[in-house]
mmCIF file of C-alpha atoms (C1' of nucleotides) in Angstrom:
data_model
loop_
_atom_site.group_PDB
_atom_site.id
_atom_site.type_symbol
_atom_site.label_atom_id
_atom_site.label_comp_id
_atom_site.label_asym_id
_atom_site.label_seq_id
_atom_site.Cartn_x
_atom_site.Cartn_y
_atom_site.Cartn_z
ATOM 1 C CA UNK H 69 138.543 174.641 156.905
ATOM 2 C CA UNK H 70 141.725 176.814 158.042
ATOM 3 C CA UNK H 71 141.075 180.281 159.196
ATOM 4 C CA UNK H 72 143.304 183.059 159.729
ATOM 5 C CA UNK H 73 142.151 186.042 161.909
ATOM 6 C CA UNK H 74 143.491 189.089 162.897
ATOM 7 C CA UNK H 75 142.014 191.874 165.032
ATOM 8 C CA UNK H 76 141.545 195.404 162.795
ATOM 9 C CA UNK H 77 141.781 199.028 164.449
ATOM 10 C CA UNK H 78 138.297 198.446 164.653
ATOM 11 C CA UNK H 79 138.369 196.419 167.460
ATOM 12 C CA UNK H 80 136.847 193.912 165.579
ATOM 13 C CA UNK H 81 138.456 189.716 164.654
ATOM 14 C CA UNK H 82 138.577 189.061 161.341
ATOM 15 C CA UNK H 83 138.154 185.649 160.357
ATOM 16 C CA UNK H 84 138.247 184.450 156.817
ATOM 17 C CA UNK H 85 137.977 180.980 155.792
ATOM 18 C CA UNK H 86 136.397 179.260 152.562
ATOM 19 C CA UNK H 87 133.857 176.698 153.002
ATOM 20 C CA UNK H 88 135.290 174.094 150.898
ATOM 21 C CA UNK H 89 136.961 175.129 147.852
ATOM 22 C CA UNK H 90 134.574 174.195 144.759
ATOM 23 C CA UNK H 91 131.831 176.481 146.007
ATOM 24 C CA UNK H 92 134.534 179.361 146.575
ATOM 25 C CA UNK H 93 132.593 180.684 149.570
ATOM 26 C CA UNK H 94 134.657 182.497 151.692
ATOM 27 C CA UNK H 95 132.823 182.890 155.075
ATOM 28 C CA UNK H 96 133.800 186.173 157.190
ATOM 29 C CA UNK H 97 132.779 186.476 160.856
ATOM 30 C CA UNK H 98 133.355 189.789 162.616
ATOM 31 C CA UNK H 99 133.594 189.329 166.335
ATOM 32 C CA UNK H 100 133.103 192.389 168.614
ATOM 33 C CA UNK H 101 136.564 192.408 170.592
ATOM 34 C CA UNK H 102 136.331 196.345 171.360
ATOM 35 C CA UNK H 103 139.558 197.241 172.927
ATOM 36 C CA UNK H 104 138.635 201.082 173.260
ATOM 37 C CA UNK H 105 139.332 202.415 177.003
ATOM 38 C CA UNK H 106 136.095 203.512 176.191
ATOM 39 C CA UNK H 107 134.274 200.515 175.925
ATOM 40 C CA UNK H 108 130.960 200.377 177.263
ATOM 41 C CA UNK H 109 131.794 199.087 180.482
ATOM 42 C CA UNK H 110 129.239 201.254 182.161
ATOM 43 C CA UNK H 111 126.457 199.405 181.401
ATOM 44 C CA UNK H 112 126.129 200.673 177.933
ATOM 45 C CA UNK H 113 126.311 198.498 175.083
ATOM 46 C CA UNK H 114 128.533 197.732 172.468
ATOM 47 C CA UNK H 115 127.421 196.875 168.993
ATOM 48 C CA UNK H 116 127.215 193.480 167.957
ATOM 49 C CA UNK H 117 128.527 192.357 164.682
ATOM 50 C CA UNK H 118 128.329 189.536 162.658
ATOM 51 C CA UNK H 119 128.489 189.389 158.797
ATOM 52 C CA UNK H 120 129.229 186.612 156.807
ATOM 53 C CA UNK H 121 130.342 186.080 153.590
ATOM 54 C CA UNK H 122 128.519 182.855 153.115
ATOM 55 C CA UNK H 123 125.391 184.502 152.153
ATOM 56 C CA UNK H 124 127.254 186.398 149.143
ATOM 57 C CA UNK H 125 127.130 186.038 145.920
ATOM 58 C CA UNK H 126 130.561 186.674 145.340
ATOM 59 C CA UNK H 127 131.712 187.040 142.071
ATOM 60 C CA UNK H 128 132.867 183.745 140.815
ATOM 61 C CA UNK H 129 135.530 183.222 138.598
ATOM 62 C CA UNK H 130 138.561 185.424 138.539
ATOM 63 C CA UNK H 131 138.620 184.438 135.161
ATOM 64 C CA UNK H 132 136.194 187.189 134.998
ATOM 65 C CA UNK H 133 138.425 189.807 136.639
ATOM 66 C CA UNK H 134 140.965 187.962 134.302
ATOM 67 C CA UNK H 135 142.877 190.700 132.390
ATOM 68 C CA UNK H 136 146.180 191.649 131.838
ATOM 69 C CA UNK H 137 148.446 194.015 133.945
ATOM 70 C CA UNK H 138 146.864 197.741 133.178
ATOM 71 C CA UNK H 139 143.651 196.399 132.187
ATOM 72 C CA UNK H 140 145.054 195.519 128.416
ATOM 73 C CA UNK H 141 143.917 192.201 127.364
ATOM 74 C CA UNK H 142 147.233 189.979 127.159
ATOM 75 C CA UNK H 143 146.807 187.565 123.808
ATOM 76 C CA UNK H 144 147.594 184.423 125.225
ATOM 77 C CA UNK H 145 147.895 182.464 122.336
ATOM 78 C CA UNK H 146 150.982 183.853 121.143
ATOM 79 C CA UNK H 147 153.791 181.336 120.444
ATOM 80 C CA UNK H 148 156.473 181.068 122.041
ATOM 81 C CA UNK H 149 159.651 183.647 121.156
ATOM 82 C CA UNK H 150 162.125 182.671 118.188
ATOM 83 C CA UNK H 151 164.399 181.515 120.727
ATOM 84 C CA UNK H 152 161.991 179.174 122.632
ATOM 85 C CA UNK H 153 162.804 175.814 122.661
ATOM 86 C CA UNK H 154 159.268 174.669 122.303
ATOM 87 C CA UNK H 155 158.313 176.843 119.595
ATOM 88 C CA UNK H 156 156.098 175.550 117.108
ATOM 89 C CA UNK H 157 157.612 177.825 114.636
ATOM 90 C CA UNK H 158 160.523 178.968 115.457
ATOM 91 C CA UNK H 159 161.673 179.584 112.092
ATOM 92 C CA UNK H 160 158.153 181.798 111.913
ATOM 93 C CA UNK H 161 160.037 184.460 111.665
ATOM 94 C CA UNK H 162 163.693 185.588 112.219
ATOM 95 C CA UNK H 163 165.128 187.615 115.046
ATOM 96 C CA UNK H 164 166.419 189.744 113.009
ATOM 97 C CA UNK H 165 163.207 190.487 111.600
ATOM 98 C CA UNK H 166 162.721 194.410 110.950
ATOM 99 C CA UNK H 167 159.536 193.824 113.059
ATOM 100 C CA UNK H 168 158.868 194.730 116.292
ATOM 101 C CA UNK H 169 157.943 191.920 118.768
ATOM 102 C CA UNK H 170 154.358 193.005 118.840
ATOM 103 C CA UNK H 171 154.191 192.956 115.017
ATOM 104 C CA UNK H 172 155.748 189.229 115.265
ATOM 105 C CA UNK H 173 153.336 187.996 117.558
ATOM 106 C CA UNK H 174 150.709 188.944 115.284
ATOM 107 C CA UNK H 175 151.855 187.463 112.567
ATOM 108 C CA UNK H 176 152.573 184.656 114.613
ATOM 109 C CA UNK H 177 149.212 184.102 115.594
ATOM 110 C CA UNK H 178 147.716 184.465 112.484
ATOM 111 C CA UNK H 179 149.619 181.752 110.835
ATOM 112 C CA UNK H 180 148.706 179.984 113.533
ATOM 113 C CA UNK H 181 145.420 180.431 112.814
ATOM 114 C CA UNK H 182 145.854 179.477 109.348
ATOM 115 C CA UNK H 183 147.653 176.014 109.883
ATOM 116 C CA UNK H 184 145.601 175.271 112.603
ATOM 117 C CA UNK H 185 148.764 174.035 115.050
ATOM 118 C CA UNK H 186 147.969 173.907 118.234
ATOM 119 C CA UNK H 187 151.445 173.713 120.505
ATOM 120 C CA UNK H 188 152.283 169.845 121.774
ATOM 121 C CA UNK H 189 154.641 170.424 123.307
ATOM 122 C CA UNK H 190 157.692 168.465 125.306
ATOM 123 C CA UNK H 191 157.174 165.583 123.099
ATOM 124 C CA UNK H 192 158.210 162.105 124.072
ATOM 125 C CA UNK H 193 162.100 162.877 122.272
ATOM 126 C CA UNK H 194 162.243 166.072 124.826
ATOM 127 C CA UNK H 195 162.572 163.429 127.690
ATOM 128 C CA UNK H 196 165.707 164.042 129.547
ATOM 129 C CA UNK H 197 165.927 167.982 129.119
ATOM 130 C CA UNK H 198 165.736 171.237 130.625
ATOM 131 C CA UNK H 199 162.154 171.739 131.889
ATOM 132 C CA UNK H 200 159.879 173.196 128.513
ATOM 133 C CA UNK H 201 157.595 175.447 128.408
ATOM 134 C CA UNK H 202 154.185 175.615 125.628
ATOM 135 C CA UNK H 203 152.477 178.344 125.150
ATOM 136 C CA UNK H 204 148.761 177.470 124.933
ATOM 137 C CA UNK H 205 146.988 178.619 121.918
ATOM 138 C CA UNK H 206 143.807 181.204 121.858
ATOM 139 C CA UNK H 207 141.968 177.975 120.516
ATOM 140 C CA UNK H 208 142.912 175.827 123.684
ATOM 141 C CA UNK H 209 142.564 178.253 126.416
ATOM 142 C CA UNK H 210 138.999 179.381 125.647
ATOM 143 C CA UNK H 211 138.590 175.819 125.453
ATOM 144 C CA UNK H 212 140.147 175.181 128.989
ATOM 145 C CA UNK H 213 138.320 177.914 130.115
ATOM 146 C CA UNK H 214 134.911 176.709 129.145
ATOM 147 C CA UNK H 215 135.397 173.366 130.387
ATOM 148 C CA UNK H 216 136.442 175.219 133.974
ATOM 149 C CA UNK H 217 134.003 177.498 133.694
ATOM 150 C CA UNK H 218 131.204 174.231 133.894
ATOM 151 C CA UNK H 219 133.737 171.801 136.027
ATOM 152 C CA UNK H 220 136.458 173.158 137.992
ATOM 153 C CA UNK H 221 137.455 169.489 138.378
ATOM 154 C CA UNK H 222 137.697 166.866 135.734
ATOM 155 C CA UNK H 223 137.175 163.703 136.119
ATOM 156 C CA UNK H 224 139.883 161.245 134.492
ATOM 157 C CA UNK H 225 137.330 160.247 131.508
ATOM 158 C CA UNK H 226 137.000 164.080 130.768
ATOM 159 C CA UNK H 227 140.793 164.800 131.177
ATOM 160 C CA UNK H 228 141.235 161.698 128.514
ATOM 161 C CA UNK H 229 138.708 163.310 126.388
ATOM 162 C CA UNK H 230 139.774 167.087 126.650
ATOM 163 C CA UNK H 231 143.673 166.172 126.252
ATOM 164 C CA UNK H 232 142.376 164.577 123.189
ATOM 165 C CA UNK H 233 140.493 167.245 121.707
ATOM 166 C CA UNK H 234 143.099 169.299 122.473
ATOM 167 C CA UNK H 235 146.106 167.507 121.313
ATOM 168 C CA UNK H 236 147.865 167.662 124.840
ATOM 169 C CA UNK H 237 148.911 164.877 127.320
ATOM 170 C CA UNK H 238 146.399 164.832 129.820
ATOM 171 C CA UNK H 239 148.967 165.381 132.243
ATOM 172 C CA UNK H 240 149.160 168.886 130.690
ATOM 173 C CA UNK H 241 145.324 169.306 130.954
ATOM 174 C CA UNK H 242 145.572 168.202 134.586
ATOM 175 C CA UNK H 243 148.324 170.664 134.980
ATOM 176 C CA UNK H 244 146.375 173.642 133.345
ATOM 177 C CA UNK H 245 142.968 172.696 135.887
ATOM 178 C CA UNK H 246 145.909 172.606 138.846
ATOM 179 C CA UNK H 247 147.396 175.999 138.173
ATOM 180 C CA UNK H 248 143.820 177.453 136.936
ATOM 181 C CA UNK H 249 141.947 176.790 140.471
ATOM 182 C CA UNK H 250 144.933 177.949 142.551
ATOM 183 C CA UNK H 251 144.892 181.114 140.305
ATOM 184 C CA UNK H 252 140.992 181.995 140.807
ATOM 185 C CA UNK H 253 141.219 181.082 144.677
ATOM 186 C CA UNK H 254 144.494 183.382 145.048
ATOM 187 C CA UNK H 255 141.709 185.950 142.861
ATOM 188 C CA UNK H 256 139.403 185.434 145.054
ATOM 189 C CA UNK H 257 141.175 185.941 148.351
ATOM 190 C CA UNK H 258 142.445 189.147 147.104
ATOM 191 C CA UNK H 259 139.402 190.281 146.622
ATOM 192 C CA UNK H 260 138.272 189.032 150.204
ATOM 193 C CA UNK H 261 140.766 190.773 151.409
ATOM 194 C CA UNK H 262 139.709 194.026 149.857
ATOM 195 C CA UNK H 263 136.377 193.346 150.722
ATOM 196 C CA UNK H 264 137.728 193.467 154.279
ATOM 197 C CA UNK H 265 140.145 195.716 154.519
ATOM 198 C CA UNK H 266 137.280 197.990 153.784
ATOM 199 C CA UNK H 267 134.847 196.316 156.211
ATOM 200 C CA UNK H 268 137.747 196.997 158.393
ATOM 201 C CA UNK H 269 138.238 200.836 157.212
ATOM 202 C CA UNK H 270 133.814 201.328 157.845
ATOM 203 C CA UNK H 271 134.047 199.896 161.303
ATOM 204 C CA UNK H 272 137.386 201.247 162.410
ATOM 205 C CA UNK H 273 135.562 204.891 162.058
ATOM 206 C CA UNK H 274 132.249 203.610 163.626
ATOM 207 C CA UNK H 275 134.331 202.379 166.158
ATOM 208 C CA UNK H 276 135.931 206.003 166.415
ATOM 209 C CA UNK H 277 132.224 207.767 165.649
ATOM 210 C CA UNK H 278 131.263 205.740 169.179
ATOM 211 C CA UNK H 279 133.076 206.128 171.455
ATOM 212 C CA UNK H 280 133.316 210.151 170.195
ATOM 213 C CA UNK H 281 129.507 210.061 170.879
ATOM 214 C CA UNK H 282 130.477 208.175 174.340
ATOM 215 C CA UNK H 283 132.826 210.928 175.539
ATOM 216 C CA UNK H 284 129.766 213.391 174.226
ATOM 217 C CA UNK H 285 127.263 211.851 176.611
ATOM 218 C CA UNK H 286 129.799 211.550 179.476
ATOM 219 C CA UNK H 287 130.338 215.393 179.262
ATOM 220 C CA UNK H 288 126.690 216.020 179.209
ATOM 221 C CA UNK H 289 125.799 213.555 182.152
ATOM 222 C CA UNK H 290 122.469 213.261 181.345
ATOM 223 C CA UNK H 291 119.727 212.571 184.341
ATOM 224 C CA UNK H 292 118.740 209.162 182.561
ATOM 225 C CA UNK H 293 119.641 207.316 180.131
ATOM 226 C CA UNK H 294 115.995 207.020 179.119
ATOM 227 C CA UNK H 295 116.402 211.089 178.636
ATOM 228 C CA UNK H 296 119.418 210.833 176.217
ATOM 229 C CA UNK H 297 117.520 207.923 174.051
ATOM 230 C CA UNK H 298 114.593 210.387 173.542
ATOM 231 C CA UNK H 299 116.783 213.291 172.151
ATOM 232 C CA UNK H 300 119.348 210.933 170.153
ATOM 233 C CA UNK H 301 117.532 208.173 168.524
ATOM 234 C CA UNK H 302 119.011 204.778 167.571
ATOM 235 C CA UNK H 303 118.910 205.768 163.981
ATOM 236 C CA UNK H 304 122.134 207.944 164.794
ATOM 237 C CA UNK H 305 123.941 204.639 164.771
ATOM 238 C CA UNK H 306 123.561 204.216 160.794
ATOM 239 C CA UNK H 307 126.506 202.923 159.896
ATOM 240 C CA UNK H 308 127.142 203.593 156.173
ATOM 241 C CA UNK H 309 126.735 206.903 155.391
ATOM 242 C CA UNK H 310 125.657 205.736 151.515
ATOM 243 C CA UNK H 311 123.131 202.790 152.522
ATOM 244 C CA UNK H 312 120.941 205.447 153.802
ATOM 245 C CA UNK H 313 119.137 202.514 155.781
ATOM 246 C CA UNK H 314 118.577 203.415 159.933
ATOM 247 C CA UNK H 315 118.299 200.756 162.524
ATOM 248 C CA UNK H 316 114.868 202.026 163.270
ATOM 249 C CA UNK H 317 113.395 201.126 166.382
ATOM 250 C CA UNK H 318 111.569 197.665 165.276
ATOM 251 C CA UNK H 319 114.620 196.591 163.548
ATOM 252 C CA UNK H 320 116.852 194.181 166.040
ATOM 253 C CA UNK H 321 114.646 195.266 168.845
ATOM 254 C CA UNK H 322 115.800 193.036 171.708
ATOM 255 C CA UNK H 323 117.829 191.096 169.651
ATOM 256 C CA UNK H 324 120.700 192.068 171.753
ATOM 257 C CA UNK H 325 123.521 189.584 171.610
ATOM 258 C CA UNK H 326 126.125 188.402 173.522
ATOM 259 C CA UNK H 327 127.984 191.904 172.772
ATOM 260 C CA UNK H 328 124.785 194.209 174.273
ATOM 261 C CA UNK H 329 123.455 193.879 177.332
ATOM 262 C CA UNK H 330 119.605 193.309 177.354
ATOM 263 C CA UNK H 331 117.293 195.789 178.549
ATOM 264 C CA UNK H 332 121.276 198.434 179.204
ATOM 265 C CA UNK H 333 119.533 201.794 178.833
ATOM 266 C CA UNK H 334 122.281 202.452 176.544
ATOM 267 C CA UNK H 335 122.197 199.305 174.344
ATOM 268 C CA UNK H 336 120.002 201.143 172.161
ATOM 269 C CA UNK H 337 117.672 198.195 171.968
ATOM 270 C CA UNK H 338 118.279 198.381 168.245
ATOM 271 C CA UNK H 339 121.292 197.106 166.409
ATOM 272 C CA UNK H 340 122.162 199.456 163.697
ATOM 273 C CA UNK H 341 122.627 198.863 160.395
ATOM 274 C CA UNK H 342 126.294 198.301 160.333
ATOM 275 C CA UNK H 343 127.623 198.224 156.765
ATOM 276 C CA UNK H 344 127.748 194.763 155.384
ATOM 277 C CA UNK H 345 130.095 194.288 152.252
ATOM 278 C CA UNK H 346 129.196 191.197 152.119
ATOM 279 C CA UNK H 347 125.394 191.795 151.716
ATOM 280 C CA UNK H 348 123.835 191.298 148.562
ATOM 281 C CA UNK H 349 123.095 194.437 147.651
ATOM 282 C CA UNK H 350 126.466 195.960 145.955
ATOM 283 C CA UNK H 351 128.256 198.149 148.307
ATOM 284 C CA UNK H 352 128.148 201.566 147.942
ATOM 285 C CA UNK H 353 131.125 203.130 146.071
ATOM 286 C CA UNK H 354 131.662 205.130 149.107
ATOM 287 C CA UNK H 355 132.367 202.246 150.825
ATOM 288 C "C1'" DT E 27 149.283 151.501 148.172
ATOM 289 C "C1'" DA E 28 147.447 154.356 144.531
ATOM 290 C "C1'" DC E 29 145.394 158.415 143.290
ATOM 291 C "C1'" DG E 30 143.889 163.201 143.065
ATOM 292 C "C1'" DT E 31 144.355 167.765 144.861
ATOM 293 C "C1'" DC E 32 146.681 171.436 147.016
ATOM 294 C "C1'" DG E 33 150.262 174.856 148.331
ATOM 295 C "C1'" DG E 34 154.552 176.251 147.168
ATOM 296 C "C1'" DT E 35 158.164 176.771 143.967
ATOM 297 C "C1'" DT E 36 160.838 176.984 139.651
ATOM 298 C "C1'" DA E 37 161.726 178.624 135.326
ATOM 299 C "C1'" DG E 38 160.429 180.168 130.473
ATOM 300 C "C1'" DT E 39 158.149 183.886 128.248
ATOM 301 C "C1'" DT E 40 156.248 188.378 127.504
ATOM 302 C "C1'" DT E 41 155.513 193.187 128.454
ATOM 303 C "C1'" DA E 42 156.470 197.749 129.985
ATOM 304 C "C1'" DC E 43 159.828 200.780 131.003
ATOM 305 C "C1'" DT E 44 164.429 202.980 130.989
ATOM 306 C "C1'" DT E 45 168.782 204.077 129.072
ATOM 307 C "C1'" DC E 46 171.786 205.217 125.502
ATOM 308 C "C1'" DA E 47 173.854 205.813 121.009
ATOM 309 C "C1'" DC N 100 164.049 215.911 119.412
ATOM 310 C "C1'" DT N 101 163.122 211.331 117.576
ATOM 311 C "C1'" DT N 102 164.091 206.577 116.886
ATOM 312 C "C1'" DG N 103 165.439 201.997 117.589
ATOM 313 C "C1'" DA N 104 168.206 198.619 120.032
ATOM 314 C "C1'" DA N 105 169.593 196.720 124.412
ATOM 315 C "C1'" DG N 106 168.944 195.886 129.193
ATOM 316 C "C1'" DT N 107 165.972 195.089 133.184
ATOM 317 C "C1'" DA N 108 162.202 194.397 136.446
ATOM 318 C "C1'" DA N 109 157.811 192.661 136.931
ATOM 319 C "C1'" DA N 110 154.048 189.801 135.722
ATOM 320 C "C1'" DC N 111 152.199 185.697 133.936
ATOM 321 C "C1'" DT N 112 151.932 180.815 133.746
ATOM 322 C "C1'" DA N 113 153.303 175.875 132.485
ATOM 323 C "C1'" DA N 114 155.523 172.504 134.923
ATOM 324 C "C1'" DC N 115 157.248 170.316 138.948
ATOM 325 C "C1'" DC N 116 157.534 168.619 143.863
ATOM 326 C "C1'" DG N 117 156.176 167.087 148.317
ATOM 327 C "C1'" DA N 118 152.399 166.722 151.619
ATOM 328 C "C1'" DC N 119 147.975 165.274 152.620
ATOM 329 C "C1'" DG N 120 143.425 162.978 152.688
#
DNA sequence: TACGTCGGTTAGTTTACTTCA
DNA sequence: CTTGAAGTAAACTAACCGACG
């Protein structure tokens, strides 16, 4: 598994990688690298982070998230233009049709419909040519999807058995599985990337609300550290403002990590609830 | 070696938008 | 001002290629 890091204004490493590719589960580790002049290097501590993404129920399929640019559903099983080379029925209709090209689809598709074609295209004869290009019908994509939907993979008896039922070379179903996984991983990593880029965004201003807090208990130069734990409690630490969930003092209670420093007056014992996107609960629109 | 999958790329097609008569 | 044709950029996606396990 290949990851890719980088290190966000946060402080923080970033490491994204999918744990194999059928189960789509990207895994995210967030390692404390706190850069901050600031850092806790007086004995205080610095928070501790590690989400991952492997314990997410991400949603699946981009087929899902599927739709066409500006949210309007794109009708796939439109033909392919009068002047397509592959067209089915390219004497469906002429170009210079009083029609618009929306209109012509329609119709397109509804004779379709009617004869019940379904494009096979770059038949044996085309050998030889300029690369073709079919235009699935609605028919044969919803019956690609389905079969992706349960296998992501086929299996050559399946790909026999689906090009068949489809009336397409299996090299074209192969093709369409290809092209269909690399489009729902490139879907998902976009959304990963979202996903962190606002993970990113919630710790860079922790990250900032810290070591503001810092400078505030520098100025005040409190007797004891003890002293400054009793008037600010842990639960200050909460992380995302919409979770509304504190790090109360039982929760992480010594379960200081490599980043705090056990038993630090200022390691606040507790590990705050840090905002996990990757949690199972949805994250909170203000996130 | 053969085969399947992947990442990257190419190229055909469609759509949305702009311009202009 | 409205309308329709023409041009264009962007997006989508089938098909292809080479690398890799």
């Amino acid at each position: 598994m290949g990851g890719e890091g980088m290190i966000c204004d946060s402080g923080l490493v970033l490491r994204l990688g999918y744990e194999g590719w059928a189960s789509l589960q990207p895994c995210v580790k967030l390692e404390p690298s706190i850069p901050c002049s600031a850092s806790p290097a007086e004995g205080s501590a610095e928070p501790s982070l590690s989400l991952s993404l492997s314990e997410v129920a991400v949603p699946r399929a981009a087929a899902e998230v599927d739709a066409g640019r500006g949210g309007e559903p794109r009708v796939l099983a439109r033909q392919s233009s009068p002047h397509s080379a592959v067209s089915s029925f390219s004497g469906a209709y002429p170009a210079s049709s009083g029609a618009t090209k929306r209109e012509k689809d329609v119709v397109s598709e509804e004779v379709e419909a009617e004869r019940g074609v379904s494009c096979r295209a770059s038949d044996e004869e085309e050998e030889g040519s300029a690369r073709k290009k079919l235009r699935l019908t609605k028919a044969q994509s919803a019956l690609l999807e389905d079969m992706f939907r349960e296998h992501s993979t086929l299996n050559p008896k399946q790909k026999q058995a689906l090009a068949k039922q489809l009336n397409l070379r299996p090299r074209q179903v192969e093709v369409w599985f290809q092209n269909r996984r690399a489009r729902t991983k490139l879907k998902q990593t976009e959304m990963d990337c979202e996903l962190l880029r606002r993970c990113c965004e919630s710790l860079t201003d922790e990250n900032r609300r810290l070591q503001k807090e810092l400078q505030e208990l520098k100025a005040l130069k409190f007797p004891s550290p003890a002293l400054y734990m009793q008037l600010r409690p842990p639960a200050t630490l909460t992380m995302c403002p919409s979770c509304e969930r504190m790090a109360g003092p039982a929760a992480g209670a010594g379960d200081v990590t490599k980043g705090g420093v056990a038993g630090a007056p200022f390691a606040t014992a507790t590990r705050a609830h840090f905002y996990n996107p990757f949690a199972a609960h949805p994250p909170p629109a203000a996130c």
